[in-house]
Coordinates of C-alpha atoms in Angstrom, one line a residue:
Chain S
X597 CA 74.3 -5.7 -133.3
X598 CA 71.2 -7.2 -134.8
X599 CA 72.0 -7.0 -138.7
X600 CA 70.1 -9.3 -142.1
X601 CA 74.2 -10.3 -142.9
X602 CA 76.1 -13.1 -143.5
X603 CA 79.3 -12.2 -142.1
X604 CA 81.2 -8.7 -141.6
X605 CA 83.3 -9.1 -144.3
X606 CA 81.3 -10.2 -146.9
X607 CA 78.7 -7.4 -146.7
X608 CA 79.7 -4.9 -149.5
X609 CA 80.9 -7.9 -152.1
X610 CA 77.6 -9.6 -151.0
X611 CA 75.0 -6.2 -151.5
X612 CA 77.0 -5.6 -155.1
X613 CA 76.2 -9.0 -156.0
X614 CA 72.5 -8.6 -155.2
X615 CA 71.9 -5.5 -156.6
X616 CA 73.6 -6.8 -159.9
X617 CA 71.5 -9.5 -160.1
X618 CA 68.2 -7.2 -159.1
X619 CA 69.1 -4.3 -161.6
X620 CA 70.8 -6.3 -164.6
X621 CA 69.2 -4.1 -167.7
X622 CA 70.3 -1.1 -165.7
X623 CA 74.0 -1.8 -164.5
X624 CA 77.2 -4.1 -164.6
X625 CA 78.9 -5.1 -161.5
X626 CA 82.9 -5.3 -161.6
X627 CA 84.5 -6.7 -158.9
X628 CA 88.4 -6.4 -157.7
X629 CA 88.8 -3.7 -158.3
X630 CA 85.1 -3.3 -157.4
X631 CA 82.5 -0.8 -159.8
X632 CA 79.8 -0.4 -160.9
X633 CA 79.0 1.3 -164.4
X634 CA 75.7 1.8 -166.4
X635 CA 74.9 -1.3 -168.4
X636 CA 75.8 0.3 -172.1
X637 CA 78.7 1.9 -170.9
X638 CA 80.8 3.9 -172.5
X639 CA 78.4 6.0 -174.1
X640 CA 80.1 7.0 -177.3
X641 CA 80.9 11.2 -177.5
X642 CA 79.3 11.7 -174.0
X643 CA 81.0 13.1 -170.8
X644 CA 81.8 10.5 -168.4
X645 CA 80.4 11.4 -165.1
X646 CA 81.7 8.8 -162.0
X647 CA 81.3 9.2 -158.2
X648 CA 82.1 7.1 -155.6
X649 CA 82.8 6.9 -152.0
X650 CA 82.2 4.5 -148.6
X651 CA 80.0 2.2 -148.6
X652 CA 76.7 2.8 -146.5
X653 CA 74.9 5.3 -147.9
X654 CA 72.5 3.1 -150.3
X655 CA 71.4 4.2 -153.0
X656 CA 74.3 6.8 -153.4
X657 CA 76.0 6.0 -155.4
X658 CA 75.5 2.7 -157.1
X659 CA 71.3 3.6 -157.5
X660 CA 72.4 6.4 -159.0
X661 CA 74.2 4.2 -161.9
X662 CA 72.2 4.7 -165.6
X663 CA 70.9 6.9 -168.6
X664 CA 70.6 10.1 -167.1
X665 CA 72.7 9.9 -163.8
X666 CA 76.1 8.8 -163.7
X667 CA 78.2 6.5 -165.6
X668 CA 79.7 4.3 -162.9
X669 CA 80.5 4.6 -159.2
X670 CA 82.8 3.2 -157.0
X671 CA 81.8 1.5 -153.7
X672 CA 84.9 1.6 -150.6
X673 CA 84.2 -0.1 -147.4
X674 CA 81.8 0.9 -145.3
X675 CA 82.4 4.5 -144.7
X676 CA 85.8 4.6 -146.3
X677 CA 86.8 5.7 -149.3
X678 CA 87.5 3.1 -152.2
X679 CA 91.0 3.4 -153.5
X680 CA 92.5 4.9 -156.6
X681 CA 92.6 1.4 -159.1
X682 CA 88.7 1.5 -158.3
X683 CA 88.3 4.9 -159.9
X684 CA 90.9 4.4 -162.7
X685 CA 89.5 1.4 -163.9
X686 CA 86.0 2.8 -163.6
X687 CA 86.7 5.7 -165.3
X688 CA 88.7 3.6 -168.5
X689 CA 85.3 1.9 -168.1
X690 CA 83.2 4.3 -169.2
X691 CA 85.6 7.0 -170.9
X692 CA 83.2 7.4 -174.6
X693 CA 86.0 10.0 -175.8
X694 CA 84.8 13.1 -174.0
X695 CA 86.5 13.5 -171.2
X696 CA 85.4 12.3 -167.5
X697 CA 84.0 14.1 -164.7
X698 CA 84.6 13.1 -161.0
X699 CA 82.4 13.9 -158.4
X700 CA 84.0 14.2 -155.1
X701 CA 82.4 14.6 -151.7
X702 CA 84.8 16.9 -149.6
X703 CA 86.3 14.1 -147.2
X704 CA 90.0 13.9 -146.7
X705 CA 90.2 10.4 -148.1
X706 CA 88.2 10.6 -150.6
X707 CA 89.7 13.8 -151.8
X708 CA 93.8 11.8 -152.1
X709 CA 92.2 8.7 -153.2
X710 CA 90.1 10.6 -156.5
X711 CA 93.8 12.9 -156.8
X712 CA 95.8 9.7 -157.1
X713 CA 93.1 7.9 -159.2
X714 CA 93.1 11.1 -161.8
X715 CA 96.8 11.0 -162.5
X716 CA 96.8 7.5 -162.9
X717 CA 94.0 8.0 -165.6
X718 CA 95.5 10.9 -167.4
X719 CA 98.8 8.6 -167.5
X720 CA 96.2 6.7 -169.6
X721 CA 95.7 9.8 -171.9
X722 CA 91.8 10.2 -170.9
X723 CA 90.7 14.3 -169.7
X724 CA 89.6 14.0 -166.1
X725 CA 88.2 16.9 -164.6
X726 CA 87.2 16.5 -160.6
X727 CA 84.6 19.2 -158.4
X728 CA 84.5 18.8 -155.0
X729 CA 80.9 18.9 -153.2
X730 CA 81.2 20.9 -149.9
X731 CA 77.6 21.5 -148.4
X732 CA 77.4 20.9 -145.0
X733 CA 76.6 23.9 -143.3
X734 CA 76.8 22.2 -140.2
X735 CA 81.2 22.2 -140.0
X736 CA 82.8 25.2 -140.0
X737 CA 85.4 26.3 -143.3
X738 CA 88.9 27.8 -142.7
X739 CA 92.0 27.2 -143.7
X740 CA 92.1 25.0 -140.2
X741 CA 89.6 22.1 -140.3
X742 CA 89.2 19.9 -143.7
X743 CA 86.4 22.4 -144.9
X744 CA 82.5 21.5 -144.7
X745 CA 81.5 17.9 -145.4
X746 CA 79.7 17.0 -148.9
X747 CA 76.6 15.7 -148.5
X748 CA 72.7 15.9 -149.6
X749 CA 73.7 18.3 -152.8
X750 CA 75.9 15.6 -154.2
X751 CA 72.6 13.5 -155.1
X752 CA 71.3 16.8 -156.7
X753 CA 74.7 17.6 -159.0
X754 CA 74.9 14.0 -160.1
X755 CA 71.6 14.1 -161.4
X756 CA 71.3 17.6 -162.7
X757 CA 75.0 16.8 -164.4
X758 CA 73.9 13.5 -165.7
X759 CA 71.3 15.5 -167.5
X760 CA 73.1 17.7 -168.9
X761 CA 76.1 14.9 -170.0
X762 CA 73.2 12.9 -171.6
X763 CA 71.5 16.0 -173.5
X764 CA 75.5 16.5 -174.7
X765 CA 76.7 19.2 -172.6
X766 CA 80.8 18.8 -173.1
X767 CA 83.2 18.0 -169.8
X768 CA 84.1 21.7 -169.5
X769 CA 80.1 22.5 -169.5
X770 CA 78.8 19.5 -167.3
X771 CA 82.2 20.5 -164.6
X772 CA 80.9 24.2 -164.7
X773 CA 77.0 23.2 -163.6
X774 CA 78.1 20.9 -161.0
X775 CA 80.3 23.7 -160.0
X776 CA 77.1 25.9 -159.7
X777 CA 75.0 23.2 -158.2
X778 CA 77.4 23.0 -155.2
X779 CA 77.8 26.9 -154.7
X780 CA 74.0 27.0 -155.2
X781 CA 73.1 24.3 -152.2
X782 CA 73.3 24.1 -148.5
X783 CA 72.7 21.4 -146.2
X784 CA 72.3 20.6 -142.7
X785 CA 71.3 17.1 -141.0
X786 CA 70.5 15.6 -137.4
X787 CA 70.7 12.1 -136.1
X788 CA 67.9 10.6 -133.5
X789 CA 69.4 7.1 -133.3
X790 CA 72.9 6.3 -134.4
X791 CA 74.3 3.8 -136.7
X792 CA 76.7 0.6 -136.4
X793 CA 79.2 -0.3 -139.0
X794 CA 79.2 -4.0 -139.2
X795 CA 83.0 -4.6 -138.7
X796 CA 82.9 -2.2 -135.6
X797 CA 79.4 -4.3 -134.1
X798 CA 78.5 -1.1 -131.9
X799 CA 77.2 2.1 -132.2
X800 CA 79.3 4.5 -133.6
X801 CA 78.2 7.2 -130.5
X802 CA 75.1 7.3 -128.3
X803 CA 71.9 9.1 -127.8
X804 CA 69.8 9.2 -124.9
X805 CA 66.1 8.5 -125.6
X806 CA 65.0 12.3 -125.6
X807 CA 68.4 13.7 -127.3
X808 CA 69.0 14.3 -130.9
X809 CA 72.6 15.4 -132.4
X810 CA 72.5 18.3 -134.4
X811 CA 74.7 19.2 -137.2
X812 CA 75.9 15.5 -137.5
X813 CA 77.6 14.1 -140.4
X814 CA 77.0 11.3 -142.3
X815 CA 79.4 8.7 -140.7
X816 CA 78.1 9.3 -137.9
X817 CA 80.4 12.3 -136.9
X818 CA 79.6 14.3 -134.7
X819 CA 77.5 17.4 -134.8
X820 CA 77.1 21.1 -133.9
X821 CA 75.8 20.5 -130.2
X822 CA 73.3 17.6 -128.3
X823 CA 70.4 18.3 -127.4
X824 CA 66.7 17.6 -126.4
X825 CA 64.9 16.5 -128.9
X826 CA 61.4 18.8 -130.3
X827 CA 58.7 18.6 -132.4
X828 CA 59.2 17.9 -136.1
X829 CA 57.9 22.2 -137.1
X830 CA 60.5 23.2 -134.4
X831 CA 63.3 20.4 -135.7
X832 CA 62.5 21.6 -139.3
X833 CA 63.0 25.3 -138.7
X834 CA 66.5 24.6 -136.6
X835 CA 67.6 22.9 -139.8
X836 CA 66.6 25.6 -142.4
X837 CA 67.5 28.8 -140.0
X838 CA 71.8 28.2 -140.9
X839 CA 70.7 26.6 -144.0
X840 CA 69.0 30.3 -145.3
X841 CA 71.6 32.0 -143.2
X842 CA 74.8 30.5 -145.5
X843 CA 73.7 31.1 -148.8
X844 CA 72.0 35.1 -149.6
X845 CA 68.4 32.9 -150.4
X846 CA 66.6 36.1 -152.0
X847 CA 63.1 36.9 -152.2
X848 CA 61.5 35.4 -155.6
X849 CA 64.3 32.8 -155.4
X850 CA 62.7 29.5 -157.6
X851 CA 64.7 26.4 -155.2
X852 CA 64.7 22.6 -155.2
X853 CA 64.5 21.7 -151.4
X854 CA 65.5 17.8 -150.6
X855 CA 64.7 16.6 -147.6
X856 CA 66.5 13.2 -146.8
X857 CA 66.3 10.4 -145.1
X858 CA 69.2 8.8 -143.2
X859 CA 68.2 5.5 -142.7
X860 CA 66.1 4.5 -140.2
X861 CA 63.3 7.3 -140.1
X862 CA 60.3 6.6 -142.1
X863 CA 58.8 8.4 -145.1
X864 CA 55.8 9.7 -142.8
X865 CA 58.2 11.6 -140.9
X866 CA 60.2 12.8 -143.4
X867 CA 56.7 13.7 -145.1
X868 CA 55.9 16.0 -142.1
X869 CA 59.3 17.5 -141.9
X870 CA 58.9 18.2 -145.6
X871 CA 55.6 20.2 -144.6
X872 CA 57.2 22.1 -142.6
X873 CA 60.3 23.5 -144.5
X874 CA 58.5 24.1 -147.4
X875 CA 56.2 26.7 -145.3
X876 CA 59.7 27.9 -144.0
X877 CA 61.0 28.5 -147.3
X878 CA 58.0 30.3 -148.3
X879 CA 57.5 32.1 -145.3
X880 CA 61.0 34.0 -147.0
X881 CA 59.4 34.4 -150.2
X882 CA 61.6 31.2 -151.9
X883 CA 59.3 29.7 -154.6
X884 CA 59.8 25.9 -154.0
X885 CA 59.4 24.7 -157.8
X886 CA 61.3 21.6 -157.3
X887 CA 61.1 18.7 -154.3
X888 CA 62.6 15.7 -153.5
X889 CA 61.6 13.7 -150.3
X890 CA 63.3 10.1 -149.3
X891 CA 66.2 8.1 -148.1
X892 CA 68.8 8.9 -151.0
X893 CA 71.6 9.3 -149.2
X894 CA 71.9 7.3 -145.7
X895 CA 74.0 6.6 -143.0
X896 CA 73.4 2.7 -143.0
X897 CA 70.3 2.8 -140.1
X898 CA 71.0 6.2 -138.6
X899 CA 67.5 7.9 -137.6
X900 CA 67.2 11.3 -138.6
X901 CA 67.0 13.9 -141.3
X902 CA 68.9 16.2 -143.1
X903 CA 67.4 19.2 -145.3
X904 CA 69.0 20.7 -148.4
X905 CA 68.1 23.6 -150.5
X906 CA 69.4 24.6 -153.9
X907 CA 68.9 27.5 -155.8
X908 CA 67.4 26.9 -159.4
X909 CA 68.4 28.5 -162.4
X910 CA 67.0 27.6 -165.7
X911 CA 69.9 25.3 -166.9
X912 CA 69.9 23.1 -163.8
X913 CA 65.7 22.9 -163.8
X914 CA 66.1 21.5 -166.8
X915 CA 69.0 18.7 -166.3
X916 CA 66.8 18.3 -163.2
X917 CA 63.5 17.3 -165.2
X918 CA 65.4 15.3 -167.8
X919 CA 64.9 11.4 -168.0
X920 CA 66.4 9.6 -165.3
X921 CA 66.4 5.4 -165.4
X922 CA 68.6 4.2 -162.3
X923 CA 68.0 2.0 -159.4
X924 CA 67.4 4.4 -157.6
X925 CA 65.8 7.6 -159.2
X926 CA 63.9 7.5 -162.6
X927 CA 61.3 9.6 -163.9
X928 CA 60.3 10.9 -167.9
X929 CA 61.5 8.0 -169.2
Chain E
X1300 CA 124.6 -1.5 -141.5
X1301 CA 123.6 -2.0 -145.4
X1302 CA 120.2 -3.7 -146.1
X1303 CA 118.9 -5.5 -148.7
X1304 CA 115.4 -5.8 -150.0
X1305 CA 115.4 -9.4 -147.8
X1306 CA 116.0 -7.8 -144.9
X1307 CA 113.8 -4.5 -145.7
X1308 CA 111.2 -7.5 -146.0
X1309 CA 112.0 -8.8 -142.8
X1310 CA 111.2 -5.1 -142.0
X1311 CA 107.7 -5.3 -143.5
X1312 CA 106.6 -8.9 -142.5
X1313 CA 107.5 -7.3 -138.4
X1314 CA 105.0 -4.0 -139.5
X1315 CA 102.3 -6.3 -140.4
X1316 CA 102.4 -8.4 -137.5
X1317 CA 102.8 -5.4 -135.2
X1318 CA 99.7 -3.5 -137.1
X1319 CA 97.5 -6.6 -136.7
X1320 CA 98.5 -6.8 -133.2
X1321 CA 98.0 -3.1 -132.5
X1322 CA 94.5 -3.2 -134.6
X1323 CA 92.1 -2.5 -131.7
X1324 CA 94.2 -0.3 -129.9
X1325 CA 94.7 1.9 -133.3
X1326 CA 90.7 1.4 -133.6
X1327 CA 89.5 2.7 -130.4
X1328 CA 91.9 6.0 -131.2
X1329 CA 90.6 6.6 -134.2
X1330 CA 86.8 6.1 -132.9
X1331 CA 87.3 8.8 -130.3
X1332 CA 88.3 11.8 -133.1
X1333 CA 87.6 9.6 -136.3
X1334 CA 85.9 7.2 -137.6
X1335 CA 86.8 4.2 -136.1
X1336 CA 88.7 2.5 -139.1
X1337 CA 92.1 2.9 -139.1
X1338 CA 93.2 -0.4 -137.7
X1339 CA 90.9 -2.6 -139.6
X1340 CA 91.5 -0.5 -142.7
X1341 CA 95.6 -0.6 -142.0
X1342 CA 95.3 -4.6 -141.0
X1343 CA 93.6 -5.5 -144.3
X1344 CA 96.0 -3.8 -146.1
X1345 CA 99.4 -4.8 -144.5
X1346 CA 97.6 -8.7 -144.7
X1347 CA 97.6 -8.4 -148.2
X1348 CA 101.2 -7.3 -148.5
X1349 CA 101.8 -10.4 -146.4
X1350 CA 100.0 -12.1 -149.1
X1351 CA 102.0 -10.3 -151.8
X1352 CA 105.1 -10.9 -150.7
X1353 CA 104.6 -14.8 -150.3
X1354 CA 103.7 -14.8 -153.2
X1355 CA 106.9 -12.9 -154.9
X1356 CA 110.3 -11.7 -153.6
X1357 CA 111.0 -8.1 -155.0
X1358 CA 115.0 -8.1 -155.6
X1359 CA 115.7 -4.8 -154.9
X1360 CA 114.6 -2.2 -152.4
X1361 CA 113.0 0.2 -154.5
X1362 CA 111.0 -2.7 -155.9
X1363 CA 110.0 -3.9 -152.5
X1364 CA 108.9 -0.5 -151.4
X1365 CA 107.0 0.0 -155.0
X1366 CA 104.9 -3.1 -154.3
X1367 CA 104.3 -1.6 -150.7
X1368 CA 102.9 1.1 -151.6
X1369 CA 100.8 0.3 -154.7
X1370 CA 99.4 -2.5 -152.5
X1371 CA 98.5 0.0 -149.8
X1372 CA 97.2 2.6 -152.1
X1373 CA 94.6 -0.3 -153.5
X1374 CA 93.4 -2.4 -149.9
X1375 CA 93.5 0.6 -147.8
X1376 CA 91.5 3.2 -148.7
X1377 CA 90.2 5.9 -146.7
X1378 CA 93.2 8.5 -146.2
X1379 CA 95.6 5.9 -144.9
X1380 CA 95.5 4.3 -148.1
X1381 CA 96.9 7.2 -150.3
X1382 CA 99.2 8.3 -147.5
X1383 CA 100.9 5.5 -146.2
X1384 CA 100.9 4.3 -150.0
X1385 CA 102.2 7.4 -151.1
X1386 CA 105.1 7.3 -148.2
X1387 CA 106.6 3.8 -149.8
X1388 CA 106.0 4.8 -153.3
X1389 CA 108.7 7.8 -152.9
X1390 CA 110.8 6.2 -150.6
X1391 CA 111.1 3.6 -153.6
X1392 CA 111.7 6.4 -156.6
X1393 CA 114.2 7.8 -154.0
X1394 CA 115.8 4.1 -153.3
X1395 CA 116.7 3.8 -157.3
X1396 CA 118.7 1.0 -158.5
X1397 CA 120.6 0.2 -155.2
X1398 CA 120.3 -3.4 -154.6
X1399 CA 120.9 -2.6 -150.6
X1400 CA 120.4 0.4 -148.7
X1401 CA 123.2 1.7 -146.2
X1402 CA 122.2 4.4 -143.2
X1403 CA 122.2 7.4 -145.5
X1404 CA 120.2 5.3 -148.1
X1405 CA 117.9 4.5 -145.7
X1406 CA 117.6 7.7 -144.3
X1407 CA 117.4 9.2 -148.0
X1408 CA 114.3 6.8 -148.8
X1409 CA 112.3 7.8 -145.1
X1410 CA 112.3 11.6 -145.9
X1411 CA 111.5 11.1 -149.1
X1412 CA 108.7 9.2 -148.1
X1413 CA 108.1 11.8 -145.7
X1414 CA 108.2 14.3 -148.1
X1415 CA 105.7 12.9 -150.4
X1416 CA 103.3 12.0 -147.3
X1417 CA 103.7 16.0 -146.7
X1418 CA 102.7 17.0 -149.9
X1419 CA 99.7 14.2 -150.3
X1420 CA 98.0 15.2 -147.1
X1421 CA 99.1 18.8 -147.3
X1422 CA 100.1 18.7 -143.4
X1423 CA 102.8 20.1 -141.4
X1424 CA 103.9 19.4 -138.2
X1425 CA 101.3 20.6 -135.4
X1426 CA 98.4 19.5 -137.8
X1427 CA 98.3 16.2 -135.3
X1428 CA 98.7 13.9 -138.0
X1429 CA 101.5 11.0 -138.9
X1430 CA 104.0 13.7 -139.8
X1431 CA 104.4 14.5 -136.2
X1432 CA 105.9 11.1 -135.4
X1433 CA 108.1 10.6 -138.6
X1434 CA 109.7 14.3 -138.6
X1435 CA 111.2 13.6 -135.2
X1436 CA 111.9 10.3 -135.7
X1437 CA 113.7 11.1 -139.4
X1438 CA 115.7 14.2 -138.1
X1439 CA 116.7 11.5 -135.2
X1440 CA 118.2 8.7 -138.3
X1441 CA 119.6 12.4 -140.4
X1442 CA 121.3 13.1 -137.0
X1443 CA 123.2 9.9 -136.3
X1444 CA 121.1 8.2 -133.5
X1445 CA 120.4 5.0 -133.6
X1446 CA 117.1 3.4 -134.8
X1447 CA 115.9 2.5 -131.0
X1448 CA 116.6 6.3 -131.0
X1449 CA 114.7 7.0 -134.0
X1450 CA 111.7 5.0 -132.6
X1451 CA 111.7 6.7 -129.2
X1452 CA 111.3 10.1 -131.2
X1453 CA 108.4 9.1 -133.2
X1454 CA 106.8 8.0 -129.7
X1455 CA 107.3 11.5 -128.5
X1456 CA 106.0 12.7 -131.1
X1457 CA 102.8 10.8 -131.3
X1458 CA 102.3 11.4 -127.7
X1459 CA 102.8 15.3 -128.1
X1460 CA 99.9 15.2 -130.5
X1461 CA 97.6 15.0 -127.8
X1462 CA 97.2 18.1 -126.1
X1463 CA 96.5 19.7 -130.1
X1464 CA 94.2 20.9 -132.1
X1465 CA 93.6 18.7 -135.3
X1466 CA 93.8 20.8 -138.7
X1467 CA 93.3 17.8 -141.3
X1468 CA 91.0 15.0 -141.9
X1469 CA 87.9 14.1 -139.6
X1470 CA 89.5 15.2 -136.2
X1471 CA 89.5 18.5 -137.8
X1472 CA 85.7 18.5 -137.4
X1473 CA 85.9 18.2 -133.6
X1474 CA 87.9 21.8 -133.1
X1475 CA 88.6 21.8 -129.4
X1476 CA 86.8 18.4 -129.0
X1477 CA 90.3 16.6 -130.0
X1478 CA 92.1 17.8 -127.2
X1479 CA 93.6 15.4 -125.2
X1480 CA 93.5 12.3 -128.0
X1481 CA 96.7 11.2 -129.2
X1482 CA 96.3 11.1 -133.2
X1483 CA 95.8 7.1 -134.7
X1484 CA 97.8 8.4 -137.4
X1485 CA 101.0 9.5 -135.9
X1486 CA 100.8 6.0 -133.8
X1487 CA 100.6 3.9 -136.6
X1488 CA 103.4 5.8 -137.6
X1489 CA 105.5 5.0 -134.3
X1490 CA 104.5 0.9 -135.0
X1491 CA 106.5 1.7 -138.8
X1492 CA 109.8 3.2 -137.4
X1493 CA 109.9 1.2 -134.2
X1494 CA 109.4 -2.1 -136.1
X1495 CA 112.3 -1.2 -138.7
X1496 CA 114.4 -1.2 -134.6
X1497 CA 112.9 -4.4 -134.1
X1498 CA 113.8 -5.7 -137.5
X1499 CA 117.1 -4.7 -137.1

């Protein structure tokens, strides 16, 4: 394991503190239980909107902390979910008297931990009001598994919702879009190097040199199948084939199409797979009005991709184009 | 036997030093149809009940268990957090005012705790999850046998796990790819019942 970290341990205390002290007129850090919530927080008569989940990921969620975005997120260890007195506190944190919204990726722990953390704050008398983000085309839903994996549309619905909380949309309103954002996006992601979680000090699985994993989560779960890895055109159009296949994608469709990185792989790559789903997309008549290329939501240094496409309508365009100021995302402002 | 919340503490001090000694067993299970996390993740929070309970001496059961599980449920995290948290939180409620616990109390408390670990995690046995080691090991206790008895069961039951399917959490994700894995879950649940033998 060759790592920039000072011990195990100390890593997530030790990356809170630092981006505290790099993004102080943006966000406050609270630590034990640990958050992170926009620096004028609560925002009097505005929804609440808090995420959270493991650490390793960077930016998402704590980048995505600020006017515009969300209202506070909670960091758990590296890829675990943080625990209940995280989210309560969080969300007494930043509760401005109209209700809170929770934004949950669809992972088993994260799922109880959110559950126990919204009873403990309606015990507190605040409205909470949770959606789960389920886009990962890539794991099969039944009644049998734990459903499909949220991933690359949760960085879409906490910015199109934080546009619509900050332009006053109320909790019933800003739960309904994200609602629509996550029925209105499909994802699907591939790893070319894996990751290793400090604490564990070796790769969480292993690649040959010419072998990708396709369909793989973002802890490093595994994917759909192994296999020998192509060209970028030819990775591009295995990702986007299930991705138009899940969701009826009509002609004239206007979409935002994300591609993201995981970690390791570099803009220029991600650039050229961006090229060539975009002339997918159009190829089946989807107007792609929208984009957003970059490493928003990683898998600590995980090479690979992962492409997701959402499906516009005018209310989320606009949340989408409203100001954002965060760590991690600002624009319009 | 009756117990009170000293010896149920003796009972808890024995399941932290059996997790951390079990850590990298429970690891390497959970890294083949996980994520590779439950032992640290159950270490760190069964240290900091050590800590806790150094620190204070809860006087009754149901307080003991309360502080169990609210200390779980916040150093945990991932789904062992809310569940094993969850499992010592009812067994307190269902523990009351009692200042000791006899068999039946006992009993009482572990499917209670069962119960609520059923509901939080929405499993039934055959999911391959901990409910397949403490629903034989409980129905063992409910039936008369003995807790050596009880702790046999739940290592049955863990080890039955492997030849299933998983239905809930990560493992779930793997389909057929879990056969043949014996389920971290259900054998962290084994360390909990056959430490409460060992603690006598």
């Amino acid at each position: 394991m060759k790592k920039l970290i000072n011990g195990a341990e100390n890593v997530v205390a030790e990356a809170l503190a630092g981006m505290a002290a790099a993004h102080r007129d943006l966000i406050r850090v609270h630590f034990e239980p640990d958050y992170i919530v926009r620096a004028d927080a609560p925002v009097r008569g505005k929804v609440g909107l808090v995420s959270g989940g493991g650490s390793g990921h960077e930016p998402m969620h704590g980048g995505f902390v600020g006017r515009g975005m969300l209202d506070a997120a909670c960091p758990g260890a590296i890829f675990t979910s943080p625990t209940p007195d995280q989210m309560s506190e969080a969300t007494k944190a930043v509760e401005g008297g109209a209700g809170v919204l929770h934004i949950v990726k669809n992972y088993t722990g994260d799922i109880m931990n959110f559950e126990m953390a919204a009873e403990l704050a309606k015990e507190d008398g605040i409205e909470v009001r949770q959606v789960v983000i389920d886009d990962d085309v890539a794991v099969k839903d039944s009644l049998y598994t734990a459903g499909r994996r949220g991933v690359g549309a949760t960085v879409l619905a906490e910015k199109i919702c934080g546009g619509a909380a900050e332009a006053g949309a109320d909790l019933d309103r800003v739960a309904a879009l994200c609602g629509a954002v996550n029925g209105a996006a499909r994802s699907m992601g591939l790893a070319l190097a894996p990751c290793t979680v400090p604490q564990a000090g070796k790769p969480s699985f292993e690649l040959a040199d010419d072998e990708m994993e396709f369909g793989i989560g973002i802890h490093g779960e595994p994917g759909r199948k192994r296999m020998k890895l192509e060209q970028a055109d030819h990775v591009a159009g295995m990702l986007m084939e299930p991705i138009l296949a899940e969701l009826p994608f009509r002609w004239g469709d206007e979409v935002l199409l994300f591609v993201n990185g995981m970690g390791a792989t570099p803009l220029i790559e991600l650039y050229i797979v961006y090229r060539a789903a975009q002339a997918i997309a159009e190829k089946h008549g989807l107007t792609v009005s929208r984009r957003l290329v970059g490493p928003f939501m990683t898998s600590l240094e995980m090479a690979g991709v992962s492409i997701t496409l959402l499906r516009l309508d005018d209310q989320m365009r606009k949340a989408w184009d409203a100001p954002v100021v965060t760590p991690a995302m600002r624009w319009g402002a | 036997m009756a117990r009170d919340a000293a010896l149920l503490i003796a009972w808890m001090r024995r399941l932290a030093a059996t997790i951390r000694a079990h850590e990298a067993e429970l690891t390497a299970l959970d890294a083949a149809i996980g994520d590779g996390d439950h032992g640290a993740n159950l270490a760190r929070g069964f240290n900091k009940v050590e800590q806790k309970l150094d620190a204070e001496m809860p006087a009754t059961p149901a307080a003991l268990f309360r502080l169990v599980g609210m200390t779980l449920i916040g150093w945990v995290g991932g789904a062992a957090g809310p569940l094993y948290g969850t499992f010592f939180l009812e067994a307190g409620k269902a523990a009351g005012s009692a200042a000791e616990l006899d068999e039946a109390g006992l009993v009482r408390c572990l499917a209670a705790g069962l119960a609520g670990v059923k509901a939080r995690g929405k499993a039934e046995p055959g999911d391959k999850t901990m409910v397949d080691a403490l629903t034989p090991a409980i129905e063992a206790l409910g039936s008369g046998g003995s807790l050596a008895e009880a702790g046999r069961a739940a290592r049955a039951g863990a080890k039955a796990t492997a030849p299933l399917v998983a239905r809930k959490g990560r493992a779930s994700y793997l389909g057929e790819r879990a056969i043949g894995h014996v389920d971290p879950g259900a054998t962290s649940s084994v360390l909990l019942i056959e430490s409460l033998a060992e603690a006598g």
